[in-house]
Short mmCIF file of C-alpha atoms in Angstrom, two decimals:
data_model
loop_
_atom_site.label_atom_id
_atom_site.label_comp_id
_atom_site.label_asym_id
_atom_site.label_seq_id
_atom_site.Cartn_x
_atom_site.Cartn_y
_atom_site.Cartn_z
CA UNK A 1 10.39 -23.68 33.71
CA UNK A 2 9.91 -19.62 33.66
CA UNK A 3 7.49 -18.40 36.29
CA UNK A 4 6.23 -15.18 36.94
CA UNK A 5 5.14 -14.30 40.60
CA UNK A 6 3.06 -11.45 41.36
CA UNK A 7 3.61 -10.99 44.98
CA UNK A 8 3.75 -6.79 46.53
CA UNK A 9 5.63 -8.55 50.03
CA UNK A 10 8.96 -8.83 49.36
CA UNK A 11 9.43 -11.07 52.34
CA UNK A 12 7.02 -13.46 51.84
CA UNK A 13 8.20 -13.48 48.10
CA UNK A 14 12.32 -13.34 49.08
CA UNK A 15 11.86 -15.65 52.06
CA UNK A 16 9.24 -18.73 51.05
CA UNK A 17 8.19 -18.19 47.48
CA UNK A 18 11.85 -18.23 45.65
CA UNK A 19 13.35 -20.91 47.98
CA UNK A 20 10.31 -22.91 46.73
CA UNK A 21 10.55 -22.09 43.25
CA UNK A 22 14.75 -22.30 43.65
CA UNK A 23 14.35 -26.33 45.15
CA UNK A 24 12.13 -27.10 42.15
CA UNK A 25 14.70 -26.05 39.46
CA UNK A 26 12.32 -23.08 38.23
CA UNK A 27 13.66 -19.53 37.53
CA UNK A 28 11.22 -16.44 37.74
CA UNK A 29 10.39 -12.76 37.06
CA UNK A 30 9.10 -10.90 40.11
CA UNK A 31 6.15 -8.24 39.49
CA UNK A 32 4.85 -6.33 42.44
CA UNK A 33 1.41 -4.65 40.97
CA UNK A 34 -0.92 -5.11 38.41
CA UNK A 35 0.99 -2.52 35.97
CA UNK A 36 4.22 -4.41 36.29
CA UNK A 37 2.88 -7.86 35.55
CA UNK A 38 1.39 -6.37 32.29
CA UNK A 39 4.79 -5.02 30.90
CA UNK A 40 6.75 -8.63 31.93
CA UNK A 41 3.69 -10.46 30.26
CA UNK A 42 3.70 -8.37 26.92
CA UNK A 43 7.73 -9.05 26.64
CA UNK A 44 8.27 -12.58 28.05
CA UNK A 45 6.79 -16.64 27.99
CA UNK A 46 5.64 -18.00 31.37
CA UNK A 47 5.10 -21.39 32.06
CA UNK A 48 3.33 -20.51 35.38
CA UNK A 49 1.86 -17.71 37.15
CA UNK A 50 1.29 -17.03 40.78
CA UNK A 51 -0.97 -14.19 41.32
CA UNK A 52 -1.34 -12.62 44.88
CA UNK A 53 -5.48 -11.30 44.89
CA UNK A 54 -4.61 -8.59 46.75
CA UNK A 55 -2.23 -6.73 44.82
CA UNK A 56 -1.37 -2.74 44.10
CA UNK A 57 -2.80 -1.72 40.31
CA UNK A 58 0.37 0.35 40.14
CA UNK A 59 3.61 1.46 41.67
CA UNK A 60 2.50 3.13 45.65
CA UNK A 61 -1.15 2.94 44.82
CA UNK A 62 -3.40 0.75 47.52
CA UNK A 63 -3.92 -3.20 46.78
CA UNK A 64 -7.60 -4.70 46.48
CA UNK A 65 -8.64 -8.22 45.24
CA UNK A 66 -10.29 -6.56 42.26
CA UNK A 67 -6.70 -5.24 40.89
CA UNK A 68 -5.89 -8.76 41.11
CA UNK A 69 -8.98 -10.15 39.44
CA UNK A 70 -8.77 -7.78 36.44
CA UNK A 71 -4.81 -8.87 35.84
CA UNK A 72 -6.38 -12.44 35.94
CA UNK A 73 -8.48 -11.66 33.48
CA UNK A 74 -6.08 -9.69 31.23
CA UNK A 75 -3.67 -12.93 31.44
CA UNK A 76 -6.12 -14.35 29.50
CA UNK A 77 -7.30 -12.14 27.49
CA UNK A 78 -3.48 -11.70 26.41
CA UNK A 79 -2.34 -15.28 26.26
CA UNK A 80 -5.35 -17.05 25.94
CA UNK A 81 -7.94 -18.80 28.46
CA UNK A 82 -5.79 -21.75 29.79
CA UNK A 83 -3.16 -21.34 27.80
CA UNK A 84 -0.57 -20.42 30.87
CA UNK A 85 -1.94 -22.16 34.29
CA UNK A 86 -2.73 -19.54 37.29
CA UNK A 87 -2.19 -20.20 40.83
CA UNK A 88 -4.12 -17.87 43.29
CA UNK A 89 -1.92 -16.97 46.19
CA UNK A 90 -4.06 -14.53 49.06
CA UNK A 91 -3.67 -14.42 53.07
CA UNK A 92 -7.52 -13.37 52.37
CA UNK A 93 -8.93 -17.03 51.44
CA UNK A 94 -12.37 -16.05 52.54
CA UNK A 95 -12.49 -13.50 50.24
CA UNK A 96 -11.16 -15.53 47.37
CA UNK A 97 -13.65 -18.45 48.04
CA UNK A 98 -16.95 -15.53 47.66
CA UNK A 99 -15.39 -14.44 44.65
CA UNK A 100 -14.48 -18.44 43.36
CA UNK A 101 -17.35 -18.35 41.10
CA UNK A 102 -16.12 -15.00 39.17
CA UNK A 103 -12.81 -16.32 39.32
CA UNK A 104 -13.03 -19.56 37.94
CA UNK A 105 -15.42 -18.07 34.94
CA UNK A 106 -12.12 -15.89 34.40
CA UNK A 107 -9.73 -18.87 34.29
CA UNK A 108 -7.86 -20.22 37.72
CA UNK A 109 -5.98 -23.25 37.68
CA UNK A 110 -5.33 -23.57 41.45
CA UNK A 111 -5.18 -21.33 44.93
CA UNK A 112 -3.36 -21.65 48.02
CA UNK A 113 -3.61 -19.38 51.09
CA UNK A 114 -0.72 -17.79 52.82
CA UNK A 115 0.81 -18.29 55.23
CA UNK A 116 1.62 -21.22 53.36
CA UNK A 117 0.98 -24.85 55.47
CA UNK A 118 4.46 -26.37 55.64
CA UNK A 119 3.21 -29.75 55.58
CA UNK A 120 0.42 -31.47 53.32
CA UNK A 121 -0.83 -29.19 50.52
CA UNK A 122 2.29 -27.10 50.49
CA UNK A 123 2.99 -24.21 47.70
CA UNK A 124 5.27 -27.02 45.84
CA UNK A 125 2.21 -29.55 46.09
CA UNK A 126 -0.06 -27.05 43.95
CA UNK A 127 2.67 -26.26 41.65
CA UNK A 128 3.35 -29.88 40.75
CA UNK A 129 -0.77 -30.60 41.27
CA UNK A 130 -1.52 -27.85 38.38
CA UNK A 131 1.52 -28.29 35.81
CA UNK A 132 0.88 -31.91 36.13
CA UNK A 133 -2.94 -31.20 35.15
CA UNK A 134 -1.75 -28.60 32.43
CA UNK A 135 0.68 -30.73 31.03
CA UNK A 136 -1.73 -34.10 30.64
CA UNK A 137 -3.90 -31.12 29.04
CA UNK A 138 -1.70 -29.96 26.65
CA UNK A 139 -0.76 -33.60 25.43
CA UNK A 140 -4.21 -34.60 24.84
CA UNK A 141 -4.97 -31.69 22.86
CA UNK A 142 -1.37 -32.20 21.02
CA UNK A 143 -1.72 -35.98 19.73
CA UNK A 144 -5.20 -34.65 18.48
CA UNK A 145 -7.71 -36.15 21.20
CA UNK A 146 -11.20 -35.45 21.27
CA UNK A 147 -11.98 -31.91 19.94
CA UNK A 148 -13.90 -31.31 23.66
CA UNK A 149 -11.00 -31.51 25.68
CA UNK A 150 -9.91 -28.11 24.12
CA UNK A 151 -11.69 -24.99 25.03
CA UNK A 152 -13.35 -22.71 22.85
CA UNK A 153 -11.41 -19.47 21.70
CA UNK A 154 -13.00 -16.90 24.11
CA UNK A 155 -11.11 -13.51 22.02
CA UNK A 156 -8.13 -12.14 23.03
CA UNK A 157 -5.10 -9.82 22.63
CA UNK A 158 -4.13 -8.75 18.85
CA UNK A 159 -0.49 -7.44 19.66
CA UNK A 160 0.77 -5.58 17.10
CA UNK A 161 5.06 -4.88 17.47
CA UNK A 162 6.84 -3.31 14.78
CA UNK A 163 7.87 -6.54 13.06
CA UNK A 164 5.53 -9.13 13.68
CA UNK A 165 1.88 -9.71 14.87
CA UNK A 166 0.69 -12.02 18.24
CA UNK A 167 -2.61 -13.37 18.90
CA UNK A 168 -2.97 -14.87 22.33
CA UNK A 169 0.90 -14.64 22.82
CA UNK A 170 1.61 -16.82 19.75
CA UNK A 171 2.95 -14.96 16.37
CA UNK A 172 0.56 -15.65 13.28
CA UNK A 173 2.00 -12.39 11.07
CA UNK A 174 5.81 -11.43 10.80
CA UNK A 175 6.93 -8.71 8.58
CA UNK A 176 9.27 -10.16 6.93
CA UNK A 177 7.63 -13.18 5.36
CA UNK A 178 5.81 -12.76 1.96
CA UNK A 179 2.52 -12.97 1.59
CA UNK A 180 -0.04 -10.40 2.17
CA UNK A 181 -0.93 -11.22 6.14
CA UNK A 182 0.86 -8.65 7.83
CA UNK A 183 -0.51 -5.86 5.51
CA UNK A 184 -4.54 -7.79 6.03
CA UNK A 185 -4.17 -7.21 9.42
CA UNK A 186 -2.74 -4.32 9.93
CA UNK A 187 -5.69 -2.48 7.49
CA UNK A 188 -8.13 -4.34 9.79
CA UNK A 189 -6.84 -2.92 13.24
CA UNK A 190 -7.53 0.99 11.71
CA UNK A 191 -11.40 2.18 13.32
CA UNK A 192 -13.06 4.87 10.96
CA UNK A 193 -13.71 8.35 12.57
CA UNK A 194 -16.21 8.01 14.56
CA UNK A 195 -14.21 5.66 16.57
CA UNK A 196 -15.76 2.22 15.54
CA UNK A 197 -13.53 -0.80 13.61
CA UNK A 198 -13.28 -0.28 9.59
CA UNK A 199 -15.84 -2.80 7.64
CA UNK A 200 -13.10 -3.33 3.97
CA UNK A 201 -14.66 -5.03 1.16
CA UNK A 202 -11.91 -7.51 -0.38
CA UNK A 203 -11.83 -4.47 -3.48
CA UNK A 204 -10.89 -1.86 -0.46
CA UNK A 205 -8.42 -4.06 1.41
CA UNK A 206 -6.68 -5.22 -1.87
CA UNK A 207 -6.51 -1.39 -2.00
CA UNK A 208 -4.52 -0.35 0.57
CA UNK A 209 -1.99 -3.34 0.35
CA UNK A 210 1.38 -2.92 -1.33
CA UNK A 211 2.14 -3.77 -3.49
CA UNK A 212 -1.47 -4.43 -4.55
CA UNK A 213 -3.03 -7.78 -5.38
CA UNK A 214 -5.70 -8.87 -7.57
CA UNK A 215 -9.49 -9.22 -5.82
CA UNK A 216 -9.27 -13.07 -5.67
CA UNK A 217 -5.99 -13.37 -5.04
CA UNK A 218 -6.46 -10.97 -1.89
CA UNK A 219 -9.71 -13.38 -0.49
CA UNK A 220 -7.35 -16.18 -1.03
CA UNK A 221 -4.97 -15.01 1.27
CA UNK A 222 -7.57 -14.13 4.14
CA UNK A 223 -8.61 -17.42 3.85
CA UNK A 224 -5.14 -18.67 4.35
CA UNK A 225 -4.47 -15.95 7.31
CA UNK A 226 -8.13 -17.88 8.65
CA UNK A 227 -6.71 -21.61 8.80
CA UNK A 228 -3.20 -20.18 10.39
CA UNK A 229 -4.60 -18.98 13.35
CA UNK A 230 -7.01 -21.87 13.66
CA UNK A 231 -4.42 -24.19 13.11
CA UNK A 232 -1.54 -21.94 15.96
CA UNK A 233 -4.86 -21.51 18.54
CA UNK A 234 -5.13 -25.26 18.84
CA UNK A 235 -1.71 -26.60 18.73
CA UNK A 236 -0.23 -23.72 20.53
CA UNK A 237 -2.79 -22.63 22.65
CA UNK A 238 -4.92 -25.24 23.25
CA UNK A 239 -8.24 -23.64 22.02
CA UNK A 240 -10.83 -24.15 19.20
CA UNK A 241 -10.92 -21.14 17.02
CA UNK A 242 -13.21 -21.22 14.24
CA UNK A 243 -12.46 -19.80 10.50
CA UNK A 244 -14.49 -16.29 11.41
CA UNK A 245 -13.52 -15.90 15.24
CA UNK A 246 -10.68 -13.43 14.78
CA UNK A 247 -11.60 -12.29 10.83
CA UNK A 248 -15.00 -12.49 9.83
CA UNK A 249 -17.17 -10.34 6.89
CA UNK A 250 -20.56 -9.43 6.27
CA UNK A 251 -21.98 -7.47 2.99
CA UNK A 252 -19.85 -4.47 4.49
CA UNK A 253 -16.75 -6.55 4.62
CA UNK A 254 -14.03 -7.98 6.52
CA UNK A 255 -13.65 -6.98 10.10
CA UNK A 256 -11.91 -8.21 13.45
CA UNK A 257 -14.25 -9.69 15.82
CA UNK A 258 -15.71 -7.75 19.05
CA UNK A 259 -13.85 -9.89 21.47
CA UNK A 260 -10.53 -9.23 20.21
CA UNK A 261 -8.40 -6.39 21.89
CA UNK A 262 -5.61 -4.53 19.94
CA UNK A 263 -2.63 -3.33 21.41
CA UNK A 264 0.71 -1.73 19.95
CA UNK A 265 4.19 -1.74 21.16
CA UNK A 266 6.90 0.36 19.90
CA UNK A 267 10.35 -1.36 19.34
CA UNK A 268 11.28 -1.18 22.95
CA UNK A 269 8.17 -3.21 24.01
CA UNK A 270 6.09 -0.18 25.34
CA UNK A 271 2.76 -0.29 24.91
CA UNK A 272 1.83 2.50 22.97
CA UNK A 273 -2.04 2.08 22.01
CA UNK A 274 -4.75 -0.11 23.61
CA UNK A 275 -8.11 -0.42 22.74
CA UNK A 276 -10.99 -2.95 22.54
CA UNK A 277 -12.51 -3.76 18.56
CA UNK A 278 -15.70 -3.38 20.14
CA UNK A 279 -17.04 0.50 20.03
CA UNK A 280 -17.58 1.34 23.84
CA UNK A 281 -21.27 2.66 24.28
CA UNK A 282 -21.40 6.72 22.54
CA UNK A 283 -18.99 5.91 20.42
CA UNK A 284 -15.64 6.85 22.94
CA UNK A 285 -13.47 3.70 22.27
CA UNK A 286 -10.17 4.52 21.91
CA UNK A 287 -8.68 4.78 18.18
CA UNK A 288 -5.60 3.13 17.20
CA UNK A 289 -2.03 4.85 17.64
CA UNK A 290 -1.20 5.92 14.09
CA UNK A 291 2.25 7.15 13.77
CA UNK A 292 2.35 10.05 11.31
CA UNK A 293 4.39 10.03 8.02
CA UNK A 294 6.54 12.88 6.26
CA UNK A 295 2.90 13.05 3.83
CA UNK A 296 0.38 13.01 6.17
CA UNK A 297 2.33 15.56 8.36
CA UNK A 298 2.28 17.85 5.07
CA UNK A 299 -1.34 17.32 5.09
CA UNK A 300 -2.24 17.94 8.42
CA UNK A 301 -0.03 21.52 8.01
CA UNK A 302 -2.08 22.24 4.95
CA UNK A 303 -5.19 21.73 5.96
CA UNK A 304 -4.36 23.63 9.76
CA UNK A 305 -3.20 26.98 7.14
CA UNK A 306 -5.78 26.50 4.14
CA UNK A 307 -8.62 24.56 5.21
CA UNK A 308 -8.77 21.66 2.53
CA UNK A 309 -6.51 19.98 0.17
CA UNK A 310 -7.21 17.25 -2.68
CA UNK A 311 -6.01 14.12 -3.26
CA UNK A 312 -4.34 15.01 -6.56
CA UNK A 313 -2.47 18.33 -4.39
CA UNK A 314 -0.99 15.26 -2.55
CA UNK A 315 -0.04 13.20 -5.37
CA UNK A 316 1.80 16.33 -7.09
CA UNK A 317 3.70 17.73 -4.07
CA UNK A 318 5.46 14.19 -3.13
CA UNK A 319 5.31 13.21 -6.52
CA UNK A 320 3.17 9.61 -5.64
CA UNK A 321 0.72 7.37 -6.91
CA UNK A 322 -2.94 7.68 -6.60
CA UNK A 323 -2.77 4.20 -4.32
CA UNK A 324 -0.29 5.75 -2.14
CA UNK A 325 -2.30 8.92 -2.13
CA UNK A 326 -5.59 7.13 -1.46
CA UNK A 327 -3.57 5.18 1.37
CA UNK A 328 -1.76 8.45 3.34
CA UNK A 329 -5.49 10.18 3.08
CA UNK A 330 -7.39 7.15 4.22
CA UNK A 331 -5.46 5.85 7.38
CA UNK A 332 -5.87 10.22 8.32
CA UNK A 333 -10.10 9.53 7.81
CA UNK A 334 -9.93 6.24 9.48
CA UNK A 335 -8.17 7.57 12.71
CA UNK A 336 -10.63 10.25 12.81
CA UNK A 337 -8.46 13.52 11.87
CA UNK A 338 -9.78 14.65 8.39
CA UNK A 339 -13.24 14.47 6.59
CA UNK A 340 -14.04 14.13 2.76
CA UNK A 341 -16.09 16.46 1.00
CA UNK A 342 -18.19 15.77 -1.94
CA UNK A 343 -19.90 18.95 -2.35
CA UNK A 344 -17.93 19.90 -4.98
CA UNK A 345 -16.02 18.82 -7.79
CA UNK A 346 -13.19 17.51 -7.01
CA UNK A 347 -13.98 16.39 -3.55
CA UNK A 348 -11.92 17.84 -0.92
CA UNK A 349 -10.62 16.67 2.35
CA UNK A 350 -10.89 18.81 5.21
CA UNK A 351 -9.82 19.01 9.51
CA UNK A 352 -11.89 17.27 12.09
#
């Protein structure tokens, strides 16, 4: 079993929590703020987490309980609620037991105060105590109990690397499969310019899809994409994810829903974009990394020297399609860098 202990004492961690974790056969990853725990979460599994409250938000900055509340609540936001048990480890028990309410809305398995008791309800206790109760969990919800014993799907992160796609910590999109997933979500994560996620009819998203399939055969595949992540959310995850929690549509189109939270990671597993589906209030959410190609360079250099350029300019300078044109000038509108002008005849894209 892989555990991840978020502990900024080195003694008590060196000294009581790895000869623990050493007797019961476990190995672990050692994160000492909030910022740390993130990066080891986005690039490993964990059976097990124990969370200090009181922890630093990032490297020399001061610890609070509230740095550790928010990494509780971005454990399971990332992997899930329940999905990866949470023990609560804090020398300021008071403090946790005002805040028990909040925390156990967030998703806590188990706490234990420190120093920890060396007899009775020791640290190894509550570790066996809570992956005993996780692991009767995770069977019921396996052999297909009663669809109450799993919990609802609450949102979560959308992790976008540069060859596959996560949801909750579980891969529902690789690259290299066929079938039009990958390119269905990928259009979805784009937000228009004014900052707010992209509304595609099944006509638009068939559109920017490559190669590009016909209208039905495009709502096929969302409904396939659909029943995939239902299906990974409840055997993997242990949560009940209806057909429209992650992709639903309304007479605008298809869209991701508000609760989920998109991040990217570049090929090394840095986290290069973050941001929240859900507009923040004025319109200031933040838009999706998009990683400029040789075309949309050109265009950006065109319009910076002449002011506007069409979409036929683009198609004769690289020599493209009107698809591919459509596609290198849209993903530049939906990240909020150029404009389209209708004013005249042909239209006319222009800076932002």
């Amino acid at each position: 079993m892989k555990v991840l202990v978020v502990e900024d004492d080195r003694k008590i961690k060196t000294e009581t929590i790895d000869d623990c974790l050493a007797s019961l056969g476990h190995e672990s990853d050692w994160a000492q703020h909030q910022q740390e725990a993130n990066g080891l979460l986005a690039s490993n599994d964990y059976d097990l987490i124990l969370l200090d409250l009181q922890i630093p938000s990032r490297a020399g900055g001061k610890d609070s309980p509230e740095f550790g509340k928010n990494l509780l609540r971005q454990i399971q936001e990332r992997k899930g609620r329940g999905a990866v048990p949470v023990i609560l480890m804090t020398a300021y028990h008071q403090q946790c037991v005002d805040m028990l309410t909040d925390l156990q809305e967030i998703g806590v398995d188990g706490s234990i105060s420190k120093p920890f008791p060396a007899f009775g309800r020791t640290l190894a206790a509550v570790i066996e105590e809570v992956m005993t109760k996780h692991r009767r969990f995770r069977l019921t919800a396996a052999a297909g109990g009663a669809e109450e014993s799993l919990l609802p799907f609450e949102g979560g992160v959308l992790a976008f690397h540069p060859h596959r796609i996560d949801l909750c910590g579980e891969t529902i999109a690789e690259e290299s499969r066929q079938g039009l997933a990958w390119g269905i979500l990928q259009s979805l994560r784009e937000k228009n310019r004014h900052g707010k996620p992209v509304h595609l009819g099944s006509r638009v998203l068939a559109g920017k899809l490559d190669p590009e399939p016909e209208q039905n055969t495009l709502i096929r595949a969302v409904g396939s994409l659909r029943s995939r992540i239902t299906k990974i959310m409840r055997k993997q995850v242990g949560r009940t994810c209806k057909q429209n929690d992650v992709i639903d549509n309304d007479e605008q189109g298809y869209f991701l829903q508000d609760w989920i939270v998109v991040e990217v990671y570049d090929e090394v597993g840095t986290l290069t974009g973050q941001s929240s589906v859900k507009a923040e209030p004025g319109g200031t959410s933040a838009k999706p990394v998009l990683r400029l190609c040789e075309k949309q360079r050109w265009v950006l250099a065109r319009l910076a020297a002449e002011g506007k350029v069409t979409r036929l300019e683009v198609e004769k300078e690289f020599g493209i399609s009107i698809r591919t044109a459509k596609r290198v000038l849209g993903e530049l509108s939906d990240a909020g860098l150029i404009g389209f002008d209708r004013s005249e005849h042909p239209g006319y894209y222009h800076l932002l």
